[in-house]
Amino acid sequence: MGAPGGPAERARDPGRHRTRRGRRLRRAFIAHYWDPSQGHFTRGSISSENAMAIAFDLVPGSDLDPDDPRHLAGTKTLDENRKALAQLLADRIVAAGHHIQNDMYGSRYEFNILSEYGYTDLALKAVTQTGVPGYVHQIAEGATSLWEQWTDRLSVDHHYRSNVATWFYQRLVGIKPTSTAYESLRIRPYIPSVAVNSRVPKDTQDTDLVPATLDHVSASIDTVRGTVSSAWRRRPDGRIDLAVTVPYNTDAEIWVPTQGRPVAAPAGAVFVRDDASSGAAYQVYRAGAGSYRFNA
């Protein structure tokens, strides 16, 4: 009879083997890298290590079932620890003069995590910050693609830090599928309040990039069901105009930012509820295929 987790079990029941191994790895990761005195993971690239711990559900909590490999007595609850790690990511960016602090692996997850925990303005400021490290510096150096490193070219076509483009679509414009092949989707744009660099630099000495708040953002995605688009702009009176296109055979949940004002909704959009995300207030509507324009 083979030992639990051994070759016999691996061959007989690979699913069970992977589950057992996953539990052992979770427990070992927390035991080896979590620093109870500091309340976060410390052995490695700090920002990336903690961002990936949130992304891969490796954060410990005292409120978890004792049989859960993430259970850790004497620490905060799981929710408290996750919030603390997100704040750690934000604090490290601020302490570095609003420069990105993750490495190429953590950048895959950090922007969305910052937005999930209410730091979208901070993330946007970091993305548009001049100097090293940063995307703006690469542009100032003449980059037309993402380089492997912030300063030296090496490979000049590296996708590692390209998740910022996904973040633009999913957070600023708000387009995100909620089921396979865009059978359903959510459009939840975010209206930033922070002033950020608004001009493309000519070179590395060109650092006065006219900080201003974003006044419009738009994007579209060609899906298997047709084109989905979202576009918002600030009107002169301070209200927000939101235009949305939902493709055929798709159910959409449209989150309209209210900014404390009433929403003028078009025919065909059905009000569902008031809600909030990342500290911003929304009115949520449901709609099928078609084009819709909201004013808030």
JSON list of N, CA and C in Angstrom, two decimals, residues 140-213:
[
{"chain": "A", "resi": 140, "resn": "ALA", "atom": "N", "xyz": [10.20, 58.18, -22.30]},
{"chain": "A", "resi": 140, "resn": "ALA", "atom": "CA", "xyz": [11.14, 59.29, -22.46]},
{"chain": "A", "resi": 140, "resn": "ALA", "atom": "C", "xyz": [12.45, 58.84, -23.09]},
{"chain": "A", "resi": 141, "resn": "GLU", "atom": "N", "xyz": [12.82, 57.57, -22.88]},
{"chain": "A", "resi": 141, "resn": "GLU", "atom": "CA", "xyz": [14.04, 57.01, -23.46]},
{"chain": "A", "resi": 141, "resn": "GLU", "atom": "C", "xyz": [13.83, 56.59, -24.92]},
{"chain": "A", "resi": 142, "resn": "GLY", "atom": "N", "xyz": [12.61, 56.72, -25.40]},
{"chain": "A", "resi": 142, "resn": "GLY", "atom": "CA", "xyz": [12.31, 56.38, -26.79]},
{"chain": "A", "resi": 142, "resn": "GLY", "atom": "C", "xyz": [11.66, 55.04, -26.99]},
{"chain": "A", "resi": 143, "resn": "ALA", "atom": "N", "xyz": [11.27, 54.39, -25.91]},
{"chain": "A", "resi": 143, "resn": "ALA", "atom": "CA", "xyz": [10.66, 53.05, -26.03]},
{"chain": "A", "resi": 143, "resn": "ALA", "atom": "C", "xyz": [9.30, 53.12, -26.72]},
{"chain": "A", "resi": 144, "resn": "THR", "atom": "N", "xyz": [9.07, 52.20, -27.62]},
{"chain": "A", "resi": 144, "resn": "THR", "atom": "CA", "xyz": [7.75, 52.04, -28.23]},
{"chain": "A", "resi": 144, "resn": "THR", "atom": "C", "xyz": [7.17, 50.67, -27.89]},
{"chain": "A", "resi": 145, "resn": "SER", "atom": "N", "xyz": [7.86, 49.94, -27.02]},
{"chain": "A", "resi": 145, "resn": "SER", "atom": "CA", "xyz": [7.39, 48.65, -26.51]},
{"chain": "A", "resi": 145, "resn": "SER", "atom": "C", "xyz": [7.87, 48.55, -25.07]},
{"chain": "A", "resi": 146, "resn": "LEU", "atom": "N", "xyz": [7.47, 47.50, -24.38]},
{"chain": "A", "resi": 146, "resn": "LEU", "atom": "CA", "xyz": [7.89, 47.33, -22.99]},
{"chain": "A", "resi": 146, "resn": "LEU", "atom": "C", "xyz": [9.25, 46.65, -22.94]},
{"chain": "A", "resi": 147, "resn": "TRP", "atom": "N", "xyz": [10.20, 47.27, -22.24]},
{"chain": "A", "resi": 147, "resn": "TRP", "atom": "CA", "xyz": [11.54, 46.71, -22.11]},
{"chain": "A", "resi": 147, "resn": "TRP", "atom": "C", "xyz": [11.60, 45.73, -20.95]},
{"chain": "A", "resi": 148, "resn": "GLU", "atom": "N", "xyz": [12.62, 44.88, -20.98]},
{"chain": "A", "resi": 148, "resn": "GLU", "atom": "CA", "xyz": [12.80, 43.90, -19.92]},
{"chain": "A", "resi": 148, "resn": "GLU", "atom": "C", "xyz": [13.12, 44.58, -18.59]},
{"chain": "A", "resi": 149, "resn": "GLN", "atom": "N", "xyz": [13.93, 45.63, -18.62]},
{"chain": "A", "resi": 149, "resn": "GLN", "atom": "CA", "xyz": [14.27, 46.37, -17.42]},
{"chain": "A", "resi": 149, "resn": "GLN", "atom": "C", "xyz": [13.89, 47.84, -17.58]},
{"chain": "A", "resi": 150, "resn": "TRP", "atom": "N", "xyz": [13.79, 48.53, -16.45]},
{"chain": "A", "resi": 150, "resn": "TRP", "atom": "CA", "xyz": [13.35, 49.93, -16.50]},
{"chain": "A", "resi": 150, "resn": "TRP", "atom": "C", "xyz": [14.36, 50.83, -17.20]},
{"chain": "A", "resi": 151, "resn": "THR", "atom": "N", "xyz": [15.65, 50.55, -17.05]},
{"chain": "A", "resi": 151, "resn": "THR", "atom": "CA", "xyz": [16.67, 51.46, -17.58]},
{"chain": "A", "resi": 151, "resn": "THR", "atom": "C", "xyz": [17.44, 50.89, -18.76]},
{"chain": "A", "resi": 152, "resn": "ASP", "atom": "N", "xyz": [17.85, 49.63, -18.70]},
{"chain": "A", "resi": 152, "resn": "ASP", "atom": "CA", "xyz": [18.62, 49.02, -19.78]},
{"chain": "A", "resi": 152, "resn": "ASP", "atom": "C", "xyz": [17.68, 48.28, -20.72]},
{"chain": "A", "resi": 153, "resn": "ARG", "atom": "N", "xyz": [17.98, 48.35, -22.00]},
{"chain": "A", "resi": 153, "resn": "ARG", "atom": "CA", "xyz": [17.06, 47.76, -22.97]},
{"chain": "A", "resi": 153, "resn": "ARG", "atom": "C", "xyz": [17.00, 46.24, -22.86]},
{"chain": "A", "resi": 154, "resn": "LEU", "atom": "N", "xyz": [18.19, 45.57, -22.96]},
{"chain": "A", "resi": 154, "resn": "LEU", "atom": "CA", "xyz": [18.22, 44.10, -23.03]},
{"chain": "A", "resi": 154, "resn": "LEU", "atom": "C", "xyz": [17.15, 43.65, -24.04]},
{"chain": "A", "resi": 155, "resn": "SER", "atom": "N", "xyz": [16.19, 42.85, -23.60]},
{"chain": "A", "resi": 155, "resn": "SER", "atom": "CA", "xyz": [15.06, 42.54, -24.48]},
{"chain": "A", "resi": 155, "resn": "SER", "atom": "C", "xyz": [14.15, 43.76, -24.54]},
{"chain": "A", "resi": 156, "resn": "VAL", "atom": "N", "xyz": [13.74, 44.14, -25.74]},
{"chain": "A", "resi": 156, "resn": "VAL", "atom": "CA", "xyz": [12.89, 45.34, -25.88]},
{"chain": "A", "resi": 156, "resn": "VAL", "atom": "C", "xyz": [11.45, 44.97, -26.19]},
{"chain": "A", "resi": 157, "resn": "ASP", "atom": "N", "xyz": [11.09, 43.72, -25.96]},
{"chain": "A", "resi": 157, "resn": "ASP", "atom": "CA", "xyz": [9.71, 43.29, -26.21]},
{"chain": "A", "resi": 157, "resn": "ASP", "atom": "C", "xyz": [9.31, 42.29, -25.13]},
{"chain": "A", "resi": 158, "resn": "HIS", "atom": "N", "xyz": [9.16, 42.81, -23.92]},
{"chain": "A", "resi": 158, "resn": "HIS", "atom": "CA", "xyz": [8.84, 41.96, -22.76]},
{"chain": "A", "resi": 158, "resn": "HIS", "atom": "C", "xyz": [7.42, 42.22, -22.28]},
{"chain": "A", "resi": 159, "resn": "HIS", "atom": "N", "xyz": [6.68, 41.15, -22.11]},
{"chain": "A", "resi": 159, "resn": "HIS", "atom": "CA", "xyz": [5.27, 41.29, -21.73]},
{"chain": "A", "resi": 159, "resn": "HIS", "atom": "C", "xyz": [5.06, 41.35, -20.22]},
{"chain": "A", "resi": 160, "resn": "TYR", "atom": "N", "xyz": [6.09, 41.15, -19.42]},
{"chain": "A", "resi": 160, "resn": "TYR", "atom": "CA", "xyz": [5.91, 40.97, -17.98]},
{"chain": "A", "resi": 160, "resn": "TYR", "atom": "C", "xyz": [5.11, 42.10, -17.33]},
{"chain": "A", "resi": 161, "resn": "ARG", "atom": "N", "xyz": [5.37, 43.32, -17.73]},
{"chain": "A", "resi": 161, "resn": "ARG", "atom": "CA", "xyz": [4.70, 44.45, -17.10]},
{"chain": "A", "resi": 161, "resn": "ARG", "atom": "C", "xyz": [3.51, 44.96, -17.92]},
{"chain": "A", "resi": 162, "resn": "SER", "atom": "N", "xyz": [3.03, 44.17, -18.85]},
{"chain": "A", "resi": 162, "resn": "SER", "atom": "CA", "xyz": [1.96, 44.62, -19.73]},
{"chain": "A", "resi": 162, "resn": "SER", "atom": "C", "xyz": [0.58, 44.57, -19.09]},
{"chain": "A", "resi": 163, "resn": "ASN", "atom": "N", "xyz": [0.48, 44.03, -17.87]},
{"chain": "A", "resi": 163, "resn": "ASN", "atom": "CA", "xyz": [-0.84, 43.97, -17.23]},
{"chain": "A", "resi": 163, "resn": "ASN", "atom": "C", "xyz": [-1.41, 45.35, -16.96]},
{"chain": "A", "resi": 164, "resn": "VAL", "atom": "N", "xyz": [-0.56, 46.37, -17.01]},
{"chain": "A", "resi": 164, "resn": "VAL", "atom": "CA", "xyz": [-1.08, 47.73, -16.84]},
{"chain": "A", "resi": 164, "resn": "VAL", "atom": "C", "xyz": [-2.12, 48.04, -17.92]},
{"chain": "A", "resi": 165, "resn": "ALA", "atom": "N", "xyz": [-1.98, 47.46, -19.11]},
{"chain": "A", "resi": 165, "resn": "ALA", "atom": "CA", "xyz": [-2.96, 47.68, -20.17]},
{"chain": "A", "resi": 165, "resn": "ALA", "atom": "C", "xyz": [-4.30, 47.04, -19.80]},
{"chain": "A", "resi": 166, "resn": "THR", "atom": "N", "xyz": [-4.23, 45.82, -19.24]},
{"chain": "A", "resi": 166, "resn": "THR", "atom": "CA", "xyz": [-5.45, 45.17, -18.77]},
{"chain": "A", "resi": 166, "resn": "THR", "atom": "C", "xyz": [-6.11, 45.99, -17.68]},
{"chain": "A", "resi": 167, "resn": "TRP", "atom": "N", "xyz": [-5.27, 46.55, -16.80]},
{"chain": "A", "resi": 167, "resn": "TRP", "atom": "CA", "xyz": [-5.79, 47.40, -15.72]},
{"chain": "A", "resi": 167, "resn": "TRP", "atom": "C", "xyz": [-6.50, 48.63, -16.28]},
{"chain": "A", "resi": 168, "resn": "PHE", "atom": "N", "xyz": [-5.98, 49.23, -17.33]},
{"chain": "A", "resi": 168, "resn": "PHE", "atom": "CA", "xyz": [-6.66, 50.37, -17.96]},
{"chain": "A", "resi": 168, "resn": "PHE", "atom": "C", "xyz": [-8.07, 49.97, -18.39]},
{"chain": "A", "resi": 169, "resn": "TYR", "atom": "N", "xyz": [-8.17, 48.83, -19.08]},
{"chain": "A", "resi": 169, "resn": "TYR", "atom": "CA", "xyz": [-9.46, 48.37, -19.57]},
{"chain": "A", "resi": 169, "resn": "TYR", "atom": "C", "xyz": [-10.42, 48.02, -18.43]},
{"chain": "A", "resi": 170, "resn": "GLN", "atom": "N", "xyz": [-9.92, 47.28, -17.46]},
{"chain": "A", "resi": 170, "resn": "GLN", "atom": "CA", "xyz": [-10.81, 46.74, -16.44]},
{"chain": "A", "resi": 170, "resn": "GLN", "atom": "C", "xyz": [-11.12, 47.72, -15.32]},
{"chain": "A", "resi": 171, "resn": "ARG", "atom": "N", "xyz": [-10.25, 48.68, -15.05]},
{"chain": "A", "resi": 171, "resn": "ARG", "atom": "CA", "xyz": [-10.47, 49.58, -13.92]},
{"chain": "A", "resi": 171, "resn": "ARG", "atom": "C", "xyz": [-10.85, 50.99, -14.33]},
{"chain": "A", "resi": 172, "resn": "LEU", "atom": "N", "xyz": [-10.11, 51.61, -15.24]},
{"chain": "A", "resi": 172, "resn": "LEU", "atom": "CA", "xyz": [-10.44, 52.98, -15.62]},
{"chain": "A", "resi": 172, "resn": "LEU", "atom": "C", "xyz": [-11.67, 53.02, -16.53]},
{"chain": "A", "resi": 173, "resn": "VAL", "atom": "N", "xyz": [-11.71, 52.13, -17.53]},
{"chain": "A", "resi": 173, "resn": "VAL", "atom": "CA", "xyz": [-12.87, 52.06, -18.41]},
{"chain": "A", "resi": 173, "resn": "VAL", "atom": "C", "xyz": [-13.92, 51.12, -17.83]},
{"chain": "A", "resi": 174, "resn": "GLY", "atom": "N", "xyz": [-13.47, 50.08, -17.15]},
{"chain": "A", "resi": 174, "resn": "GLY", "atom": "CA", "xyz": [-14.38, 49.23, -16.39]},
{"chain": "A", "resi": 174, "resn": "GLY", "atom": "C", "xyz": [-14.93, 48.02, -17.09]},
{"chain": "A", "resi": 175, "resn": "ILE", "atom": "N", "xyz": [-14.36, 47.62, -18.23]},
{"chain": "A", "resi": 175, "resn": "ILE", "atom": "CA", "xyz": [-14.91, 46.47, -18.97]},
{"chain": "A", "resi": 175, "resn": "ILE", "atom": "C", "xyz": [-14.30, 45.17, -18.44]},
{"chain": "A", "resi": 176, "resn": "LYS", "atom": "N", "xyz": [-15.16, 44.27, -18.00]},
{"chain": "A", "resi": 176, "resn": "LYS", "atom": "CA", "xyz": [-14.66, 42.99, -17.49]},
{"chain": "A", "resi": 176, "resn": "LYS", "atom": "C", "xyz": [-15.70, 41.90, -17.69]},
{"chain": "A", "resi": 177, "resn": "PRO", "atom": "N", "xyz": [-15.32, 40.77, -18.32]},
{"chain": "A", "resi": 177, "resn": "PRO", "atom": "CA", "xyz": [-16.28, 39.66, -18.47]},
{"chain": "A", "resi": 177, "resn": "PRO", "atom": "C", "xyz": [-16.58, 39.03, -17.11]},
{"chain": "A", "resi": 178, "resn": "THR", "atom": "N", "xyz": [-17.80, 38.61, -16.92]},
{"chain": "A", "resi": 178, "resn": "THR", "atom": "CA", "xyz": [-18.18, 37.92, -15.68]},
{"chain": "A", "resi": 178, "resn": "THR", "atom": "C", "xyz": [-18.56, 36.47, -15.93]},
{"chain": "A", "resi": 179, "resn": "SER", "atom": "N", "xyz": [-18.48, 36.04, -17.18]},
{"chain": "A", "resi": 179, "resn": "SER", "atom": "CA", "xyz": [-18.65, 34.63, -17.53]},
{"chain": "A", "resi": 179, "resn": "SER", "atom": "C", "xyz": [-17.90, 34.37, -18.82]},
{"chain": "A", "resi": 180, "resn": "THR", "atom": "N", "xyz": [-17.84, 33.12, -19.21]},
{"chain": "A", "resi": 180, "resn": "THR", "atom": "CA", "xyz": [-17.05, 32.72, -20.38]},
{"chain": "A", "resi": 180, "resn": "THR", "atom": "C", "xyz": [-17.52, 33.39, -21.65]},
{"chain": "A", "resi": 181, "resn": "ALA", "atom": "N", "xyz": [-16.57, 33.86, -22.44]},
{"chain": "A", "resi": 181, "resn": "ALA", "atom": "CA", "xyz": [-16.83, 34.41, -23.78]},
{"chain": "A", "resi": 181, "resn": "ALA", "atom": "C", "xyz": [-17.79, 35.59, -23.76]},
{"chain": "A", "resi": 182, "resn": "TYR", "atom": "N", "xyz": [-17.74, 36.36, -22.68]},
{"chain": "A", "resi": 182, "resn": "TYR", "atom": "CA", "xyz": [-18.55, 37.58, -22.56]},
{"chain": "A", "resi": 182, "resn": "TYR", "atom": "C", "xyz": [-20.06, 37.30, -22.67]},
{"chain": "A", "resi": 183, "resn": "GLU", "atom": "N", "xyz": [-20.49, 36.12, -22.20]},
{"chain": "A", "resi": 183, "resn": "GLU", "atom": "CA", "xyz": [-21.93, 35.87, -22.13]},
{"chain": "A", "resi": 183, "resn": "GLU", "atom": "C", "xyz": [-22.57, 36.87, -21.17]},
{"chain": "A", "resi": 184, "resn": "SER", "atom": "N", "xyz": [-21.81, 37.25, -20.16]},
{"chain": "A", "resi": 184, "resn": "SER", "atom": "CA", "xyz": [-22.22, 38.34, -19.28]},
{"chain": "A", "resi": 184, "resn": "SER", "atom": "C", "xyz": [-20.98, 39.17, -18.98]},
{"chain": "A", "resi": 185, "resn": "LEU", "atom": "N", "xyz": [-21.19, 40.44, -18.69]},
{"chain": "A", "resi": 185, "resn": "LEU", "atom": "CA", "xyz": [-20.06, 41.31, -18.42]},
{"chain": "A", "resi": 185, "resn": "LEU", "atom": "C", "xyz": [-20.47, 42.42, -17.46]},
{"chain": "A", "resi": 186, "resn": "ARG", "atom": "N", "xyz": [-19.46, 43.06, -16.91]},
{"chain": "A", "resi": 186, "resn": "ARG", "atom": "CA", "xyz": [-19.67, 44.20, -16.02]},
{"chain": "A", "resi": 186, "resn": "ARG", "atom": "C", "xyz": [-18.92, 45.40, -16.58]},
{"chain": "A", "resi": 187, "resn": "ILE", "atom": "N", "xyz": [-19.58, 46.53, -16.58]},
{"chain": "A", "resi": 187, "resn": "ILE", "atom": "CA", "xyz": [-18.90, 47.78, -16.94]},
{"chain": "A", "resi": 187, "resn": "ILE", "atom": "C", "xyz": [-18.97, 48.68, -15.72]},
{"chain": "A", "resi": 188, "resn": "ARG", "atom": "N", "xyz": [-17.80, 48.91, -15.12]},
{"chain": "A", "resi": 188, "resn": "ARG", "atom": "CA", "xyz": [-17.71, 49.69, -13.89]},
{"chain": "A", "resi": 188, "resn": "ARG", "atom": "C", "xyz": [-16.52, 50.66, -13.99]},
{"chain": "A", "resi": 189, "resn": "PRO", "atom": "N", "xyz": [-16.72, 51.79, -14.64]},
{"chain": "A", "resi": 189, "resn": "PRO", "atom": "CA", "xyz": [-15.61, 52.74, -14.80]},
{"chain": "A", "resi": 189, "resn": "PRO", "atom": "C", "xyz": [-15.25, 53.41, -13.48]},
{"chain": "A", "resi": 190, "resn": "TYR", "atom": "N", "xyz": [-14.01, 53.85, -13.39]},
{"chain": "A", "resi": 190, "resn": "TYR", "atom": "CA", "xyz": [-13.56, 54.58, -12.22]},
{"chain": "A", "resi": 190, "resn": "TYR", "atom": "C", "xyz": [-13.19, 56.00, -12.64]},
{"chain": "A", "resi": 191, "resn": "ILE", "atom": "N", "xyz": [-13.67, 56.99, -11.90]},
{"chain": "A", "resi": 191, "resn": "ILE", "atom": "CA", "xyz": [-13.39, 58.39, -12.20]},
{"chain": "A", "resi": 191, "resn": "ILE", "atom": "C", "xyz": [-12.32, 58.89, -11.23]},
{"chain": "A", "resi": 192, "resn": "PRO", "atom": "N", "xyz": [-11.08, 59.03, -11.68]},
{"chain": "A", "resi": 192, "resn": "PRO", "atom": "CA", "xyz": [-10.00, 59.43, -10.77]},
{"chain": "A", "resi": 192, "resn": "PRO", "atom": "C", "xyz": [-10.18, 60.87, -10.28]},
{"chain": "A", "resi": 193, "resn": "SER", "atom": "N", "xyz": [-9.67, 61.12, -9.09]},
{"chain": "A", "resi": 193, "resn": "SER", "atom": "CA", "xyz": [-9.71, 62.48, -8.54]},
{"chain": "A", "resi": 193, "resn": "SER", "atom": "C", "xyz": [-8.31, 63.08, -8.45]},
{"chain": "A", "resi": 194, "resn": "VAL", "atom": "N", "xyz": [-7.28, 62.28, -8.67]},
{"chain": "A", "resi": 194, "resn": "VAL", "atom": "CA", "xyz": [-5.90, 62.74, -8.53]},
{"chain": "A", "resi": 194, "resn": "VAL", "atom": "C", "xyz": [-5.40, 63.36, -9.83]},
{"chain": "A", "resi": 195, "resn": "ALA", "atom": "N", "xyz": [-4.60, 64.41, -9.72]},
{"chain": "A", "resi": 195, "resn": "ALA", "atom": "CA", "xyz": [-3.96, 65.00, -10.90]},
{"chain": "A", "resi": 195, "resn": "ALA", "atom": "C", "xyz": [-2.71, 64.20, -11.23]},
{"chain": "A", "resi": 196, "resn": "VAL", "atom": "N", "xyz": [-2.58, 63.81, -12.49]},
{"chain": "A", "resi": 196, "resn": "VAL", "atom": "CA", "xyz": [-1.44, 63.01, -12.93]},
{"chain": "A", "resi": 196, "resn": "VAL", "atom": "C", "xyz": [-0.84, 63.62, -14.19]},
{"chain": "A", "resi": 197, "resn": "ASN", "atom": "N", "xyz": [0.38, 63.21, -14.52]},
{"chain": "A", "resi": 197, "resn": "ASN", "atom": "CA", "xyz": [1.03, 63.73, -15.72]},
{"chain": "A", "resi": 197, "resn": "ASN", "atom": "C", "xyz": [0.17, 63.43, -16.95]},
{"chain": "A", "resi": 198, "resn": "SER", "atom": "N", "xyz": [-0.07, 64.45, -17.75]},
{"chain": "A", "resi": 198, "resn": "SER", "atom": "CA", "xyz": [-1.03, 64.30, -18.84]},
{"chain": "A", "resi": 198, "resn": "SER", "atom": "C", "xyz": [-0.41, 64.47, -20.22]},
{"chain": "A", "resi": 199, "resn": "ARG", "atom": "N", "xyz": [0.92, 64.61, -20.31]},
{"chain": "A", "resi": 199, "resn": "ARG", "atom": "CA", "xyz": [1.56, 64.81, -21.60]},
{"chain": "A", "resi": 199, "resn": "ARG", "atom": "C", "xyz": [2.69, 63.80, -21.78]},
{"chain": "A", "resi": 200, "resn": "VAL", "atom": "N", "xyz": [2.89, 63.36, -23.01]},
{"chain": "A", "resi": 200, "resn": "VAL", "atom": "CA", "xyz": [3.96, 62.40, -23.32]},
{"chain": "A", "resi": 200, "resn": "VAL", "atom": "C", "xyz": [5.30, 63.15, -23.34]},
{"chain": "A", "resi": 201, "resn": "PRO", "atom": "N", "xyz": [6.31, 62.66, -22.62]},
{"chain": "A", "resi": 201, "resn": "PRO", "atom": "CA", "xyz": [7.60, 63.36, -22.58]},
{"chain": "A", "resi": 201, "resn": "PRO", "atom": "C", "xyz": [8.37, 63.26, -23.90]},
{"chain": "A", "resi": 202, "resn": "LYS", "atom": "N", "xyz": [9.13, 64.31, -24.21]},
{"chain": "A", "resi": 202, "resn": "LYS", "atom": "CA", "xyz": [9.97, 64.30, -25.42]},
{"chain": "A", "resi": 202, "resn": "LYS", "atom": "C", "xyz": [11.27, 63.55, -25.17]},
{"chain": "A", "resi": 203, "resn": "ASP", "atom": "N", "xyz": [11.80, 63.67, -23.94]},
{"chain": "A", "resi": 203, "resn": "ASP", "atom": "CA", "xyz": [13.02, 62.99, -23.56]},
{"chain": "A", "resi": 203, "resn": "ASP", "atom": "C", "xyz": [13.09, 62.93, -22.04]},
{"chain": "A", "resi": 204, "resn": "THR", "atom": "N", "xyz": [14.18, 62.43, -21.47]},
{"chain": "A", "resi": 204, "resn": "THR", "atom": "CA", "xyz": [14.26, 62.25, -20.02]},
{"chain": "A", "resi": 204, "resn": "THR", "atom": "C", "xyz": [14.36, 63.57, -19.26]},
{"chain": "A", "resi": 205, "resn": "GLN", "atom": "N", "xyz": [14.73, 64.66, -19.95]},
{"chain": "A", "resi": 205, "resn": "GLN", "atom": "CA", "xyz": [14.80, 65.97, -19.30]},
{"chain": "A", "resi": 205, "resn": "GLN", "atom": "C", "xyz": [13.45, 66.68, -19.28]},
{"chain": "A", "resi": 206, "resn": "ASP", "atom": "N", "xyz": [12.51, 66.16, -20.03]},
{"chain": "A", "resi": 206, "resn": "ASP", "atom": "CA", "xyz": [11.18, 66.76, -20.14]},
{"chain": "A", "resi": 206, "resn": "ASP", "atom": "C", "xyz": [10.30, 66.20, -19.03]},
{"chain": "A", "resi": 207, "resn": "THR", "atom": "N", "xyz": [10.27, 66.85, -17.89]},
{"chain": "A", "resi": 207, "resn": "THR", "atom": "CA", "xyz": [9.56, 66.31, -16.72]},
{"chain": "A", "resi": 207, "resn": "THR", "atom": "C", "xyz": [8.34, 67.13, -16.30]},
{"chain": "A", "resi": 208, "resn": "ASP", "atom": "N", "xyz": [8.14, 68.30, -16.88]},
{"chain": "A", "resi": 208, "resn": "ASP", "atom": "CA", "xyz": [6.95, 69.09, -16.56]},
{"chain": "A", "resi": 208, "resn": "ASP", "atom": "C", "xyz": [5.84, 68.68, -17.52]},
{"chain": "A", "resi": 209, "resn": "LEU", "atom": "N", "xyz": [5.08, 67.68, -17.11]},
{"chain": "A", "resi": 209, "resn": "LEU", "atom": "CA", "xyz": [4.12, 67.04, -18.01]},
{"chain": "A", "resi": 209, "resn": "LEU", "atom": "C", "xyz": [2.68, 67.43, -17.73]},
{"chain": "A", "resi": 210, "resn": "VAL", "atom": "N", "xyz": [2.50, 68.65, -17.23]},
{"chain": "A", "resi": 210, "resn": "VAL", "atom": "CA", "xyz": [1.19, 69.28, -17.07]},
{"chain": "A", "resi": 210, "resn": "VAL", "atom": "C", "xyz": [0.22, 68.39, -16.29]},
{"chain": "A", "resi": 211, "resn": "PRO", "atom": "N", "xyz": [0.42, 68.20, -14.99]},
{"chain": "A", "resi": 211, "resn": "PRO", "atom": "CA", "xyz": [-0.50, 67.36, -14.20]},
{"chain": "A", "resi": 211, "resn": "PRO", "atom": "C", "xyz": [-1.94, 67.87, -14.28]},
{"chain": "A", "resi": 212, "resn": "ALA", "atom": "N", "xyz": [-2.86, 66.95, -14.46]},
{"chain": "A", "resi": 212, "resn": "ALA", "atom": "CA", "xyz": [-4.28, 67.27, -14.54]},
{"chain": "A", "resi": 212, "resn": "ALA", "atom": "C", "xyz": [-5.07, 66.01, -14.26]},
{"chain": "A", "resi": 213, "resn": "THR", "atom": "N", "xyz": [-6.32, 66.17, -13.87]},
{"chain": "A", "resi": 213, "resn": "THR", "atom": "CA", "xyz": [-7.19, 65.00, -13.70]},
{"chain": "A", "resi": 213, "resn": "THR", "atom": "C", "xyz": [-7.62, 64.50, -15.08]}
]
